[in-house]
Short mmCIF file of C-alpha atoms in Angstrom, two decimals:
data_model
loop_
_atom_site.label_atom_id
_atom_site.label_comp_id
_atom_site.label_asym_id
_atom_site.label_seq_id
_atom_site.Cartn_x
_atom_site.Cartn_y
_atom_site.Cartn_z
CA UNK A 1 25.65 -111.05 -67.40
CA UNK A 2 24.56 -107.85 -65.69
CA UNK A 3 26.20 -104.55 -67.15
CA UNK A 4 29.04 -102.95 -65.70
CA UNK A 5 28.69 -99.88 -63.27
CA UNK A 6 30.45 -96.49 -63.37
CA UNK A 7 33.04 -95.80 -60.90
CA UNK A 8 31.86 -93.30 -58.14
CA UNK A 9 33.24 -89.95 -58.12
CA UNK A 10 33.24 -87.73 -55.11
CA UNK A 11 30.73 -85.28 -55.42
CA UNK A 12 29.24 -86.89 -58.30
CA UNK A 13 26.13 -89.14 -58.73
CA UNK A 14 26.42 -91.54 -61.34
CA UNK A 15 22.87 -92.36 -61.36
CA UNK A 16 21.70 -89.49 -61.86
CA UNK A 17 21.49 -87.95 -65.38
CA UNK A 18 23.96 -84.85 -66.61
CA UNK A 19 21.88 -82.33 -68.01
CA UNK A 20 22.97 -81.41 -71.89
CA UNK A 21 22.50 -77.43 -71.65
CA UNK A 22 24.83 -75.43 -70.27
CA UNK A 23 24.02 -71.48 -68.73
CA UNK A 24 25.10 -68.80 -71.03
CA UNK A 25 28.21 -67.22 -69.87
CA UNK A 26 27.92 -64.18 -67.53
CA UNK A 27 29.22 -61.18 -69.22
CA UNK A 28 28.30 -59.06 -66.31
CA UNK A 29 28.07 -58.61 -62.72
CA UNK A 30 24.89 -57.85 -61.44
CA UNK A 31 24.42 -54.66 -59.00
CA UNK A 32 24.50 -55.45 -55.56
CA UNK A 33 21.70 -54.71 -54.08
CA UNK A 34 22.55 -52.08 -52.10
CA UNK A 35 22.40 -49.99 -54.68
CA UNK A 36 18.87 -49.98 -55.38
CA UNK A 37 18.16 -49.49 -51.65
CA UNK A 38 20.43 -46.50 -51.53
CA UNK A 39 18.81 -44.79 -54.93
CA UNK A 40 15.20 -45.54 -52.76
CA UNK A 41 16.92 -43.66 -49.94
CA UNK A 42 17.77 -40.75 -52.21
CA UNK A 43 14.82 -40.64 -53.66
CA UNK A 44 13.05 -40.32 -50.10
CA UNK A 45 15.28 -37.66 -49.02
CA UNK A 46 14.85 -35.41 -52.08
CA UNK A 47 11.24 -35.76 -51.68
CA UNK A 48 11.36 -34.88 -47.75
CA UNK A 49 14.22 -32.03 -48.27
CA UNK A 50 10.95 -30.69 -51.15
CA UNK A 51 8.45 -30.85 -48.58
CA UNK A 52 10.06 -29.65 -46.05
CA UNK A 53 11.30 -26.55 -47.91
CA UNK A 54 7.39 -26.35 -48.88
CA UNK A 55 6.16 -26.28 -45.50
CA UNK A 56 8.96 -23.71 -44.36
CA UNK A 57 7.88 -21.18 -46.46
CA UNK A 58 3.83 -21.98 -45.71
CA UNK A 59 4.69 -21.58 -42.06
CA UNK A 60 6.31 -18.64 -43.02
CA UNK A 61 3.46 -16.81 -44.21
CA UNK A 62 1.76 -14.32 -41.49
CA UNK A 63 -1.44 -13.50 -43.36
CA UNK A 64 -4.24 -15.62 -44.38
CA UNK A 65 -4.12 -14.32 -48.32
CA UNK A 66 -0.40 -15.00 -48.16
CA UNK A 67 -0.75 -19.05 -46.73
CA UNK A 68 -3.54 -19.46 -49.40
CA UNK A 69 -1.52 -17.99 -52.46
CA UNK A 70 1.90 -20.43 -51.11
CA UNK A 71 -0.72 -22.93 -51.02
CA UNK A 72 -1.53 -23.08 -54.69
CA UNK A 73 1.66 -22.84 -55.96
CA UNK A 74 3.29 -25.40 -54.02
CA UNK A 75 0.12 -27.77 -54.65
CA UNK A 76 0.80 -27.01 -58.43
CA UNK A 77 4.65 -27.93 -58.30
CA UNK A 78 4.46 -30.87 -56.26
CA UNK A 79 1.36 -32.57 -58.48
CA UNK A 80 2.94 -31.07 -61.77
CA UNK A 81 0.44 -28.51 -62.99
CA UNK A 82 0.14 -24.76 -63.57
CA UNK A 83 -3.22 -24.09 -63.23
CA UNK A 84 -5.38 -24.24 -59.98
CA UNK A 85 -8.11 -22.73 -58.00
CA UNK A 86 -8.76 -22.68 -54.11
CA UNK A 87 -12.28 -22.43 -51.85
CA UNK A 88 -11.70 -21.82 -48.74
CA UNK A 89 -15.09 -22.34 -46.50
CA UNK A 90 -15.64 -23.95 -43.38
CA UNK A 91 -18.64 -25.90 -42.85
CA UNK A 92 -21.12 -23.91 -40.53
CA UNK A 93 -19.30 -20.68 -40.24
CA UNK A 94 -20.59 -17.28 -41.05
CA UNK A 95 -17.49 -16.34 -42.72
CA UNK A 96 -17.90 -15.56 -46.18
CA UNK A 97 -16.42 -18.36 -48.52
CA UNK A 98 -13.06 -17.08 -49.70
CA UNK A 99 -12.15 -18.23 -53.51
CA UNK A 100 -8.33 -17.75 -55.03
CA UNK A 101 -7.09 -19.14 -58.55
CA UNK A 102 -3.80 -19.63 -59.59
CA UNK A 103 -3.30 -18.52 -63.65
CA UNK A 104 -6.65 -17.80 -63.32
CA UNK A 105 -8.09 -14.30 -64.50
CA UNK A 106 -11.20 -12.93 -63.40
CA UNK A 107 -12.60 -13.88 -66.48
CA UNK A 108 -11.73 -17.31 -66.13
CA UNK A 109 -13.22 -17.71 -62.33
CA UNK A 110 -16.27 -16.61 -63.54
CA UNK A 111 -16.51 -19.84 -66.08
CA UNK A 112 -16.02 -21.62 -64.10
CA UNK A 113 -19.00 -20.60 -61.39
CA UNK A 114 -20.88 -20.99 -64.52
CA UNK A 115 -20.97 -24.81 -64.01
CA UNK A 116 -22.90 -26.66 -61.47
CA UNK A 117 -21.00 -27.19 -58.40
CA UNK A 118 -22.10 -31.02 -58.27
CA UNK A 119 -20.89 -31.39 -61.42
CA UNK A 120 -17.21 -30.52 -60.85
CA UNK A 121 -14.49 -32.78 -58.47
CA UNK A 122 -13.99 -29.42 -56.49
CA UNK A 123 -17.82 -29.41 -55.72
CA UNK A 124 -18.16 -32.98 -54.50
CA UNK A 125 -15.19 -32.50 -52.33
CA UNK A 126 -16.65 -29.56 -50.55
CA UNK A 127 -20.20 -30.79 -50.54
CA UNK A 128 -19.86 -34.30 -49.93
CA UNK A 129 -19.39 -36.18 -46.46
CA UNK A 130 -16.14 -35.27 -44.48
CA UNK A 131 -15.51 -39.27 -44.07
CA UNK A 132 -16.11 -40.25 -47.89
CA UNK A 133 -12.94 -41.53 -49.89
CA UNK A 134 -13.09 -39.08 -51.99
CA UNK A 135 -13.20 -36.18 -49.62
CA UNK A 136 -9.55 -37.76 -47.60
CA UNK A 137 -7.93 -39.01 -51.36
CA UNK A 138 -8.86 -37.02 -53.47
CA UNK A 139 -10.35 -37.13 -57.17
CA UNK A 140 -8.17 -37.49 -60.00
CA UNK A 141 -9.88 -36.61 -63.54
CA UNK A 142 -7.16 -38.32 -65.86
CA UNK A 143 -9.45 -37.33 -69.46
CA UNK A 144 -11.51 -34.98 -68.64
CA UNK A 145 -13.42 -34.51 -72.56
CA UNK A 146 -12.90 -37.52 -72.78
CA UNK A 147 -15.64 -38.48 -70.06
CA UNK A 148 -19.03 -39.35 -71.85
CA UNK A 149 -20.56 -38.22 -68.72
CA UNK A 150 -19.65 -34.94 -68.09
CA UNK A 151 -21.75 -32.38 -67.57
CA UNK A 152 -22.59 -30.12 -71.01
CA UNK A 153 -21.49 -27.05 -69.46
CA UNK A 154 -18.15 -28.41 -67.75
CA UNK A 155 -17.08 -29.66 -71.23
CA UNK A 156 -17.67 -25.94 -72.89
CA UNK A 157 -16.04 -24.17 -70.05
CA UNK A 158 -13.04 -27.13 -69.65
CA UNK A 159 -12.68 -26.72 -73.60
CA UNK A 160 -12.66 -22.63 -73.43
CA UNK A 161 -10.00 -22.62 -70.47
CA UNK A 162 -8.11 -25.06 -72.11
CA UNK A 163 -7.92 -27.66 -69.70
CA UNK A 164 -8.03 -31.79 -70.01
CA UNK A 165 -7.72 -33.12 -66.79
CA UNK A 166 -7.43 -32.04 -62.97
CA UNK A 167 -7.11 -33.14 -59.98
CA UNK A 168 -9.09 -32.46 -56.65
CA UNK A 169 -8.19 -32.50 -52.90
CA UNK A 170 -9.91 -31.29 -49.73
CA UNK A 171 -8.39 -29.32 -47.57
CA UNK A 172 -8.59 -31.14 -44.21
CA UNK A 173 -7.26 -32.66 -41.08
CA UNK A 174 -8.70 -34.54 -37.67
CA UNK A 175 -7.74 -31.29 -35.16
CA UNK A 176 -9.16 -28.82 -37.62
CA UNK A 177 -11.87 -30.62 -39.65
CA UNK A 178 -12.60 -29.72 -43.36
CA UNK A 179 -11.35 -26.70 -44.47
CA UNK A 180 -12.08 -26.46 -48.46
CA UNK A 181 -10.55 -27.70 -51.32
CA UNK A 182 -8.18 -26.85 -54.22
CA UNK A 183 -7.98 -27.86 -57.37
CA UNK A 184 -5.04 -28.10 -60.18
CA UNK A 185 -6.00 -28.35 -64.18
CA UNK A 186 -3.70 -30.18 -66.64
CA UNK A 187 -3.60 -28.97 -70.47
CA UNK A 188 -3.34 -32.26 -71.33
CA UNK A 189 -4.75 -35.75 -70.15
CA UNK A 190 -2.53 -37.14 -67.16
CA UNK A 191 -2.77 -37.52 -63.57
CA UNK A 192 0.17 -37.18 -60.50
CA UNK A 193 1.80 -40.24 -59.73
CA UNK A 194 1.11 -42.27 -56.53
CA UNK A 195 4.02 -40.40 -55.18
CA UNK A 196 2.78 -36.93 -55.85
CA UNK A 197 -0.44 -37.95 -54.19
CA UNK A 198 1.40 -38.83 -51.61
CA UNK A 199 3.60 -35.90 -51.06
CA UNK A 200 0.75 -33.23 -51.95
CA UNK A 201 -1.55 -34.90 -49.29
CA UNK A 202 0.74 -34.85 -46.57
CA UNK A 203 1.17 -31.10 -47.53
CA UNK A 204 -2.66 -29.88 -47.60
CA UNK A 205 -2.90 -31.76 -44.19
CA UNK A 206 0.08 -29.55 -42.71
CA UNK A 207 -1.39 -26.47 -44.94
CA UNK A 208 -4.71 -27.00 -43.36
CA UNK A 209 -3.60 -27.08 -39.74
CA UNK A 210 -1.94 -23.96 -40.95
CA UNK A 211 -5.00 -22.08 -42.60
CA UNK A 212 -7.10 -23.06 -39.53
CA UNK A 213 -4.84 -21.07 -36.77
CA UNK A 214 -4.40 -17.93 -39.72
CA UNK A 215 -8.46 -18.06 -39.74
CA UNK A 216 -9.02 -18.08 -36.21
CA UNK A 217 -6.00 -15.14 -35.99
CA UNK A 218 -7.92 -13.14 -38.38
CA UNK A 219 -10.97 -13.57 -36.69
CA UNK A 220 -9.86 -12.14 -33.63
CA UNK A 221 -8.13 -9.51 -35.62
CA UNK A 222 -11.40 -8.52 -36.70
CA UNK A 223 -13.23 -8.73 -33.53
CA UNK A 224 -10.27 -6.32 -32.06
CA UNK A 225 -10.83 -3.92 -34.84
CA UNK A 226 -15.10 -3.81 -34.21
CA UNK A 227 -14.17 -3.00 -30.46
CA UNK A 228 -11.68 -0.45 -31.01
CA UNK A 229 -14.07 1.06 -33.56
CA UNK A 230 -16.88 1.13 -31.76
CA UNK A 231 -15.01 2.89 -28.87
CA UNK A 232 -14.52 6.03 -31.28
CA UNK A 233 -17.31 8.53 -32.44
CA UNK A 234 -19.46 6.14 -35.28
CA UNK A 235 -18.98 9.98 -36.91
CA UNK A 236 -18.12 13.17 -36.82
CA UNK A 237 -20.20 16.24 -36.46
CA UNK A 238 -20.73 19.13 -38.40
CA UNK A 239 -20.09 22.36 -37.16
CA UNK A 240 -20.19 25.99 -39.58
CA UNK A 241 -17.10 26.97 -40.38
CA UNK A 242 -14.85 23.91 -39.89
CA UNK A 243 -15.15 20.90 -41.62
CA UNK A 244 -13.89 17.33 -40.10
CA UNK A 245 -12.08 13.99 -41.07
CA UNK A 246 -10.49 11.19 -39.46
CA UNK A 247 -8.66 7.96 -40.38
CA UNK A 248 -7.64 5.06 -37.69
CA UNK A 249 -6.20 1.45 -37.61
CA UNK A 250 -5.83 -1.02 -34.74
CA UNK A 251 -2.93 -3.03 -34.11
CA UNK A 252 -3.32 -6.63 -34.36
CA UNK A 253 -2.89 -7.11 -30.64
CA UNK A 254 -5.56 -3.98 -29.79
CA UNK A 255 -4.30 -0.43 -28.53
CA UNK A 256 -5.13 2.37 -26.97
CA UNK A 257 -4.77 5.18 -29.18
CA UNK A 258 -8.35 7.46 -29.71
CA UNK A 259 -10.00 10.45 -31.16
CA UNK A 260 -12.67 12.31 -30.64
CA UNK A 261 -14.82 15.51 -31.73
CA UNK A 262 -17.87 16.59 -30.02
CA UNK A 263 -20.16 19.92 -30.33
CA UNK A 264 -19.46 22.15 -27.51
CA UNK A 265 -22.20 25.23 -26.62
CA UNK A 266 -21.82 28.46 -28.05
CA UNK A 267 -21.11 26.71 -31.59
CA UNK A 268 -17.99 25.47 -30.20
CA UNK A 269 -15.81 22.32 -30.81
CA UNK A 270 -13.63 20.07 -28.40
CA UNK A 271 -10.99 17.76 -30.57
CA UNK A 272 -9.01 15.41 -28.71
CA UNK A 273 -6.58 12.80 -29.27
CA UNK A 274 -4.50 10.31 -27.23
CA UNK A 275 -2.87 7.55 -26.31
CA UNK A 276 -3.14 5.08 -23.16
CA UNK A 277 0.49 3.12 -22.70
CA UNK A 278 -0.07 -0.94 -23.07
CA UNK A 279 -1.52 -2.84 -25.58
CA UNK A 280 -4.38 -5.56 -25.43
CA UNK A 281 -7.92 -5.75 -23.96
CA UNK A 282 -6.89 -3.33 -21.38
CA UNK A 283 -5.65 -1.18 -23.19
CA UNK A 284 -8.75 -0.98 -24.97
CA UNK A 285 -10.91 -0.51 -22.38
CA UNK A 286 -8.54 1.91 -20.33
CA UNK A 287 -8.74 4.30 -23.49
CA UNK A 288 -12.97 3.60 -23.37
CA UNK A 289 -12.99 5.12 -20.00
CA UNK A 290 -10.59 7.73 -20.88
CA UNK A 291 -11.64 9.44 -23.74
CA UNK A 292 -15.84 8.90 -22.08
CA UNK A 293 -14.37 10.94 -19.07
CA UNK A 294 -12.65 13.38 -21.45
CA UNK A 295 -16.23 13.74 -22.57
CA UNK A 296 -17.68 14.78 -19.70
CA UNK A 297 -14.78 17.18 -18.70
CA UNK A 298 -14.95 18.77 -22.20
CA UNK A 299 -18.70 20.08 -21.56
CA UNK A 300 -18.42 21.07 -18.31
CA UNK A 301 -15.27 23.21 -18.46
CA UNK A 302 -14.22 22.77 -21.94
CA UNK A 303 -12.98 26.51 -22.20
CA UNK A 304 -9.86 25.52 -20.15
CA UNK A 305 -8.17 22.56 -22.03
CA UNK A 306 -6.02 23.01 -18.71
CA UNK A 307 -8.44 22.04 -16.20
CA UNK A 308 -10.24 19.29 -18.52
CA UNK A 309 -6.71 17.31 -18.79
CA UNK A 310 -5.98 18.44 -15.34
CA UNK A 311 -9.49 16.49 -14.28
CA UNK A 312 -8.46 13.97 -16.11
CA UNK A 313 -4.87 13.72 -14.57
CA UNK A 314 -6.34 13.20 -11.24
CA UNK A 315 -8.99 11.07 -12.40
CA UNK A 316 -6.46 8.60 -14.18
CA UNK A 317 -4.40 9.38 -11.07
CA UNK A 318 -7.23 7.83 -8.27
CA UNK A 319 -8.25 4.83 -10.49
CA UNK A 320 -5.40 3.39 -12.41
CA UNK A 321 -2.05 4.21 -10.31
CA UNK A 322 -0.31 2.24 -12.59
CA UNK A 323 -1.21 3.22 -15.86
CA UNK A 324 0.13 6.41 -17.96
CA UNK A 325 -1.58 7.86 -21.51
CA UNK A 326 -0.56 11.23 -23.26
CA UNK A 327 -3.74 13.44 -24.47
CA UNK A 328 -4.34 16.81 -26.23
CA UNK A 329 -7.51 19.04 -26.00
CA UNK A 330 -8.08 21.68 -28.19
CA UNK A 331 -11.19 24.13 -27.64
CA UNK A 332 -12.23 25.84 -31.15
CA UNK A 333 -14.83 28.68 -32.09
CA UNK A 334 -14.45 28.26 -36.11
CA UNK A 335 -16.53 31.93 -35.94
CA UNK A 336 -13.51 33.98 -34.44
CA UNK A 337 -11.26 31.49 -35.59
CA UNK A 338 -9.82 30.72 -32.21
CA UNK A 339 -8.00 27.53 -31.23
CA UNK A 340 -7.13 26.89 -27.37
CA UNK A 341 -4.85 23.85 -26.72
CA UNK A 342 -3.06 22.13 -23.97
CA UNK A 343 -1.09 18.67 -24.42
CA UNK A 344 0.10 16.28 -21.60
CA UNK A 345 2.84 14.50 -23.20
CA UNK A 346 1.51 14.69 -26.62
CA UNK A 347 2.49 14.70 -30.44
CA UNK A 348 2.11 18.79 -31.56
CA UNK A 349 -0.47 19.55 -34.00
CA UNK A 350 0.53 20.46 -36.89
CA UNK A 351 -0.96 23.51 -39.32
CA UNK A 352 -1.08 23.25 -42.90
CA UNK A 353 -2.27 26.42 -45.47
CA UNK A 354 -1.64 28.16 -48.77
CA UNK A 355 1.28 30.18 -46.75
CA UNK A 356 2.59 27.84 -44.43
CA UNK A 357 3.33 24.69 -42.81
CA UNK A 358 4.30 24.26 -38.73
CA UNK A 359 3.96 22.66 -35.73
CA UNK A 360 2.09 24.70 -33.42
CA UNK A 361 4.72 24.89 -30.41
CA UNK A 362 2.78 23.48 -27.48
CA UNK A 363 4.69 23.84 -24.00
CA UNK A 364 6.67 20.68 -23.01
CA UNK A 365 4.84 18.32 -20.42
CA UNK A 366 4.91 15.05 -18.51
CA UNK A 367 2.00 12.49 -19.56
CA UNK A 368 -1.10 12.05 -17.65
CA UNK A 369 -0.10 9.38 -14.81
CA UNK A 370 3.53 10.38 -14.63
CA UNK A 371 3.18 13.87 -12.25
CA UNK A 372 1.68 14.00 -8.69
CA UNK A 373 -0.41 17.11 -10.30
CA UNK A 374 -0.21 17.82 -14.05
CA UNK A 375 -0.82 21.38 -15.05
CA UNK A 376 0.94 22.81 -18.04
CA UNK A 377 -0.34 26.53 -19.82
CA UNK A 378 -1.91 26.21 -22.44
CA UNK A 379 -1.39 27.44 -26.41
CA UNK A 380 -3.72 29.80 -28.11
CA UNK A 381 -3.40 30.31 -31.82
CA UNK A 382 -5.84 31.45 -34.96
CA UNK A 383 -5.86 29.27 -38.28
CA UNK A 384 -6.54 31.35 -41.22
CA UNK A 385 -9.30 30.69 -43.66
CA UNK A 386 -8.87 27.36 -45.51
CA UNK A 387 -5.64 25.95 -43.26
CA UNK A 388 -6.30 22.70 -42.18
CA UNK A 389 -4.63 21.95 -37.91
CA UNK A 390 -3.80 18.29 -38.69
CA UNK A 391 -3.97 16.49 -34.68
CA UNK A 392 -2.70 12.63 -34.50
CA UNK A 393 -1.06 9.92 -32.05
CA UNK A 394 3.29 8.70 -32.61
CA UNK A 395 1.98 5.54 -33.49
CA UNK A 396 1.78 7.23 -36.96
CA UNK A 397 5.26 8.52 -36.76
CA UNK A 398 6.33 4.77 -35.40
CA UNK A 399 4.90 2.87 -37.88
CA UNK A 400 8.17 4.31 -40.14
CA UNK A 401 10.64 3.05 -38.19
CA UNK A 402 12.68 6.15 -38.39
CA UNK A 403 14.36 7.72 -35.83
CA UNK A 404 11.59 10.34 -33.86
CA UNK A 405 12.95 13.14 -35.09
CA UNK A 406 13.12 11.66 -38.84
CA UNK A 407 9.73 10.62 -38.19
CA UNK A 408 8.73 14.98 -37.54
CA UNK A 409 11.11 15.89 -40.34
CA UNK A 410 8.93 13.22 -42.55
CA UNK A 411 5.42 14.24 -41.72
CA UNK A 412 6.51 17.95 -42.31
CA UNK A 413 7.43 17.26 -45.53
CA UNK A 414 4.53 14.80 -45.73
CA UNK A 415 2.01 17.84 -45.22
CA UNK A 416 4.02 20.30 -47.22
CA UNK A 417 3.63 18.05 -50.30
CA UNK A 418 -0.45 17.83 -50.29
CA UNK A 419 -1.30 19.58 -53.86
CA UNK A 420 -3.27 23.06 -53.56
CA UNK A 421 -6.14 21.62 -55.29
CA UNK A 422 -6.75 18.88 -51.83
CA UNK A 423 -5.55 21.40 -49.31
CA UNK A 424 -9.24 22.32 -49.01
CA UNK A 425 -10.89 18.70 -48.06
CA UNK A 426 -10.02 17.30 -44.73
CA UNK A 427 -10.13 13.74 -46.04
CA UNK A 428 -7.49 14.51 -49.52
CA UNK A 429 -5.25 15.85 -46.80
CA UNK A 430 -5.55 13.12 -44.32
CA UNK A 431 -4.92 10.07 -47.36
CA UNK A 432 -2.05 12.22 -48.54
CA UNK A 433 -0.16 12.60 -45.52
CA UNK A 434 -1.01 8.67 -45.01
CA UNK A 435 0.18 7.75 -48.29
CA UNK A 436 3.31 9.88 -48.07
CA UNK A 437 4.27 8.25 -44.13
CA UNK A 438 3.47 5.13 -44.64
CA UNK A 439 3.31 3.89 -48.57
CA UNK A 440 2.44 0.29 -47.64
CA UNK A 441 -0.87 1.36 -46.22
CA UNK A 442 -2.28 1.51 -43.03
CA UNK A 443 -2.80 -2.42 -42.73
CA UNK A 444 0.57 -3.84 -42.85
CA UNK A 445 0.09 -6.68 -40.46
CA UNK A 446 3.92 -6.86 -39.05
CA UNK A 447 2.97 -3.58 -37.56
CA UNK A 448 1.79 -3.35 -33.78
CA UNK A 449 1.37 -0.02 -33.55
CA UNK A 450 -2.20 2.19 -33.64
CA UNK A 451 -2.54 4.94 -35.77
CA UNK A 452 -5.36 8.26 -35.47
CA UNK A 453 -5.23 11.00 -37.58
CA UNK A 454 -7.64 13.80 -37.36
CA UNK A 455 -8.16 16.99 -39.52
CA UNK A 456 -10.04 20.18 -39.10
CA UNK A 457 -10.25 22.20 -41.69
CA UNK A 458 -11.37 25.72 -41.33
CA UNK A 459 -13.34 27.31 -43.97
#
């Protein structure tokens, strides 16, 4: 007698064996899992909205000292630290290797050029092969005392600084090769995340594309400045009874303001100053030609500032139609203390002494370029013994951004404020007036203006 089957139910298998456990109750309902994707999504855009802001304020930064010092600290916040130190040097250039440190002292920099460069991440970065791993990744130093290998003199200096572990990266991209490198130290063992890597690399390869076009800037910057400089007198001469000093900056762009002071016969001295209108290369070279003709007026007929800028009028006149510049000539004889001066469209000197401070009033006249014939009288005056005739371009009285006649009002005071005890050097009088007109120094880089300032003091 066979055994009797199970009656079939619908959705039920009667062969087939019901287990004996049964799942544990759900007591709660999992998160969909949208939500994880949307806290990945905020994560992303925090980090993106931090690196942006990062690279806002590097692109920001118009100087090359100014990039480099941005660079550290937002290198330090994005990988965590508070320490770091920056070489900047490009492979095969002249340019002097530039190093910066971030809550490093002087002290401290010079521990750390105590230790072999091969022996340090920093140095194998810089030294080793533009296409080695470690030179595009950087090297992370996670326990740095704790390394049996390193280097006897990296452990003392590590252990006197106060630092257990770092982390390296070169400064580099495709467009602008391999820059240098930067460093950040960790008081403790650690290392940045995957993410930090991430973020800080994509930052030194924006920062380096960066660096590269403030380098080249500053180059030419330079190169400007070494023409412009040697267009004026490499130094002034030395004539009895007057004594001489002169201070000049460039714009960034390369103008046309000039100086000059040359020995005249008889014991006599020409002093000059001007301007040429434009900026650039031609500029520069339109003020070379000027102040060289200037030159040759001043020792043929140097007595009459008149006819030398009246020469020069014509000459300007004949070869560059389209171009204007203001000058001023003086002819001195320090002996009979005799000044002769004549201005087209110039600044007026200015006289400084024990018992006064003016402008010498010069008669009002059209620049050089502007008149089918310039000819304007000239002024004759006599400095006494130890007043200083202060000469210079409006770039200096620019560069304040006050109003023009502000800008007279300020130098005024500017000269009546130089203490008795530097009224008799040229050079104390010239820094004074400098420092009081302009108390972020000559080189402000936002600037484009030229500046010239010449003294003659007169013993």
């Amino acid at each position: 007698m066979s055994a009797p089957h199970l009656p079939k139910v619908a959705g039920i298998d009667p062969e087939v064996p019901v287990s004996t456990q049964t799942a544990a109750p759900l007591r709660e309902i999992p998160a969909a899992p949208g939500a994880f994707i949307q806290d990945r999504l905020a994560g992303w855009v925090s980090d993106l909205t931090t690196l942006h802001e990062l690279t806002e304020r590097l692109a920001a930064t118009a100087t090359l000292d100014a990039a480099l010092n941005e660079l550290l600290h937002a290198g330090a916040a994005l990988v965590g630290a508070r320490r770091g130190l920056l070489v900047l040097e490009r492979a095969g250039s002249t340019t002097p290797s530039t190093t910066l440190g971030l809550g490093l002292g002087p002290a401290d920099l010079g521990h750390l050029e105590t230790v072999e460069r091969s022996a340090t991440a920093l140095g194998r970065i810089l030294d080793g092969p533009p296409e080695a791993a470690d030179a595009r990744d950087g090297i992370a130093t996670p326990d740095l005392l704790g390394d049996q290998d390193l280097d006897p003199r990296h452990r003392e200096v590590a252990t006197r600084l106060g630092y257990a572990a770092s982390y390296a990266l070169p400064l580099a991209s495709e467009a602008a090769g391999r820059l240098g490198g930067a460093v950040w130290f960790y008081n403790e063992p650690g290392e940045p995340s995957e993410k930090q890597r991430h973020l800080v690399g994509l930052y030194a390869r924006y920062a380096t594309e960066h660096l590269a076009r403030l380098t080249e800037l500053e180059r030419a910057r330079a190169d400007i400045a070494t023409v412009a400089d040697e267009l004026l007198p490499s130094r002034l001469p030395r004539i009895p009874g007057v004594r001489l000093a002169a201070r000049h900056r460039t714009g960034p762009q390369g103008g046309g303001d000039w100086y000059d002071a040359l020995p005249l016969p008889d014991h006599a001295l020409g002093l000059a100053v001007g301007s040429v209108g434009g900026s650039g290369p031609s500029a520069m070279a339109a003020m070379g030609r000027l102040r060289a003709s200037l030159r040759a007026y001043a020792v043929m007929e140097g007595e009459d500032p008149v006819a030398v800028l009246s020469d020069l009028e014509l000459l300007l006149r004949l070869t560059e139609p389209a171009r204007t510049a203001t000058a001023l000539f003086a002819y001195c004889e320090p002996a009979a203390r005799k000044v002769v001066l004549a201005g087209a469209g110039h600044t007026p000197p200015l006289i400084l002494g024990d018992r006064r401070c003016e402008y010498v009033e010069t008669t009002l006249s059209a620049p050089l370029g502007m008149l089918a014939c310039w000819e304007a009288p000239s002024v004759e005056f006599s400095p006494a013994p130890g007043e200083t005739v202060l000469l210079y371009t409006d770039g200096l009285l620019r560069r304040t951004g006050d109003a023009m006649d502000r800008a007279f009002a300020r130098l005024h005071s500017a000269a009546a404020s130089v203490p008795k005890a530097g009224r008799h050097d040229p050079a104390a009088v010239t820094d004074h007036v400098l420092r009081a007109m302009l108390p972020d120094g000559l080189d402000r880089s936002d600037s484009t203006e030229d500046v010239v300032v010449l003294a003659a003091h007169f013993d």
